[in-house]
CSV table of C-alpha atoms in Angstrom, one decimal:
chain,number,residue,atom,x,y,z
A,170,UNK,CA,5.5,29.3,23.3
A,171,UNK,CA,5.2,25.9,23.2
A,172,UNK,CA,7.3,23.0,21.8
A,173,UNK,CA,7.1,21.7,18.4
A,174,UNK,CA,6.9,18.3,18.0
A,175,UNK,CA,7.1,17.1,14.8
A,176,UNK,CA,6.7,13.6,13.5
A,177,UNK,CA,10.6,11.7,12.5
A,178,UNK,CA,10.5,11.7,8.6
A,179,UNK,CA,10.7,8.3,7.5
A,180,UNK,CA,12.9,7.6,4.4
A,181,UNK,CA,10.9,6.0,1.8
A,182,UNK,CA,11.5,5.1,-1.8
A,183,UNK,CA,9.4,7.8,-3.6
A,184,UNK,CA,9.9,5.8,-6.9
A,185,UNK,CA,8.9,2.9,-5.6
A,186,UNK,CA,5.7,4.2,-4.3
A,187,UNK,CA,5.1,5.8,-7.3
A,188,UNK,CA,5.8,3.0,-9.8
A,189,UNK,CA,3.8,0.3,-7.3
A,190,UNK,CA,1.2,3.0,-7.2
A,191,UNK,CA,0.6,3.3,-11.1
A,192,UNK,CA,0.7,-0.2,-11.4
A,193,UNK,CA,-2.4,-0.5,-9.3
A,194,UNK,CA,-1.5,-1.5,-5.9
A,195,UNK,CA,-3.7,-0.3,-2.8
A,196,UNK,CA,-1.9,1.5,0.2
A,197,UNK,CA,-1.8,-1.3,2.4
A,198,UNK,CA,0.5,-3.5,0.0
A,199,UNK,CA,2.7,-0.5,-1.4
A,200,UNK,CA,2.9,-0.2,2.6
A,201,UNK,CA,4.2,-3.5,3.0
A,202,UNK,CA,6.1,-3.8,0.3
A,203,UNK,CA,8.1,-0.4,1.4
A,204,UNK,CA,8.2,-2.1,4.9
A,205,UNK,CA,6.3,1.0,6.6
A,206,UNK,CA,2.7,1.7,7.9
A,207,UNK,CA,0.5,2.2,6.0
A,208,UNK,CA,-0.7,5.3,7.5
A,209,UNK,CA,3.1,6.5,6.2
A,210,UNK,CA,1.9,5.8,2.7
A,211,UNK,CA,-1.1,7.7,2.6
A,212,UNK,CA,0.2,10.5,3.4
A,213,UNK,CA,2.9,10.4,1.4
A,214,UNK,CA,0.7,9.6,-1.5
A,215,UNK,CA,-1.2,12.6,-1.1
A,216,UNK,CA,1.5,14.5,-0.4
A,217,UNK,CA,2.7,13.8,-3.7
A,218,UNK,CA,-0.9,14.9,-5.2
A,219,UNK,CA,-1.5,10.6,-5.9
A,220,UNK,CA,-5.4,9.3,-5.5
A,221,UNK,CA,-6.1,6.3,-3.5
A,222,UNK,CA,-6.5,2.9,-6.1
A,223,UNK,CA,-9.5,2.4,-4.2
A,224,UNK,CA,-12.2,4.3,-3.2
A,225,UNK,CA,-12.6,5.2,0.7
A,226,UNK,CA,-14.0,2.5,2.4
A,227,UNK,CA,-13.6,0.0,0.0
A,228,UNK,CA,-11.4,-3.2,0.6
A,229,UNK,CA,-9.4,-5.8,-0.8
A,230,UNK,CA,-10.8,-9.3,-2.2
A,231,UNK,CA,-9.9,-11.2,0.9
A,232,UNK,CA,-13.1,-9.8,2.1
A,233,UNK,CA,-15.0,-10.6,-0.4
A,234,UNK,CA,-13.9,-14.6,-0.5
A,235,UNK,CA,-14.1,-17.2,0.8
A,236,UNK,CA,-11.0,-19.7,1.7
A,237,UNK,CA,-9.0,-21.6,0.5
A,238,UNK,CA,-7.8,-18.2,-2.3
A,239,UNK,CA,-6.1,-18.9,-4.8
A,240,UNK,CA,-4.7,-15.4,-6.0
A,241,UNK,CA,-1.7,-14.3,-6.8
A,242,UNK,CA,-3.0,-11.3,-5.1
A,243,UNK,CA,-2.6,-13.4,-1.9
A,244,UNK,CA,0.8,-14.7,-2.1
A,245,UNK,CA,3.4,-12.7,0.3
A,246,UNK,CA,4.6,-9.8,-1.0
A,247,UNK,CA,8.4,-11.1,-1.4
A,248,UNK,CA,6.9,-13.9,-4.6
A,249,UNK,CA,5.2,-11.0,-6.4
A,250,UNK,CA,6.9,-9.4,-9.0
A,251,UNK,CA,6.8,-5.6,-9.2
């Protein structure tokens, strides 16, 4: 037999995720907000049976503009209120 290795389970707030999740917000900013990957989110939202805000292979506005933005949507995640 061979050894296990498992991934380290990183602590999260599972009511945070869940409340930033219904209100909206894609992986990649519950993931910063949370201060993990955002790999760590994912699968933790589907662990928890959650769809993705956005469908796969979509992204954010900041693609989709041009500079200087002007969105709240853009302002670091510590001036946002959640």
């Amino acid at each position: 037999g061979g050894i296990d290795i498992a991934r380290p389970t990183i602590e999260i707030d599972t009511e945070k995720l869940i409340e930033l999740h219904s209100q909206g917000y894609p992986d990649g900013d519950i993931a910063e907000a949370l201060n993990v990957s955002r790999p760590t989110i994912i699968r933790r939202r589907k662990e928890l049976g959650l769809k993705a805000n956005r469908r796969k292979g979509e992204r954010g506005m900041v693609f989709r503009c041009q500079w200087p933005i002007k969105s709240q949507h853009f302002w670091p995640l510590e001036n946002r209120h959640f």
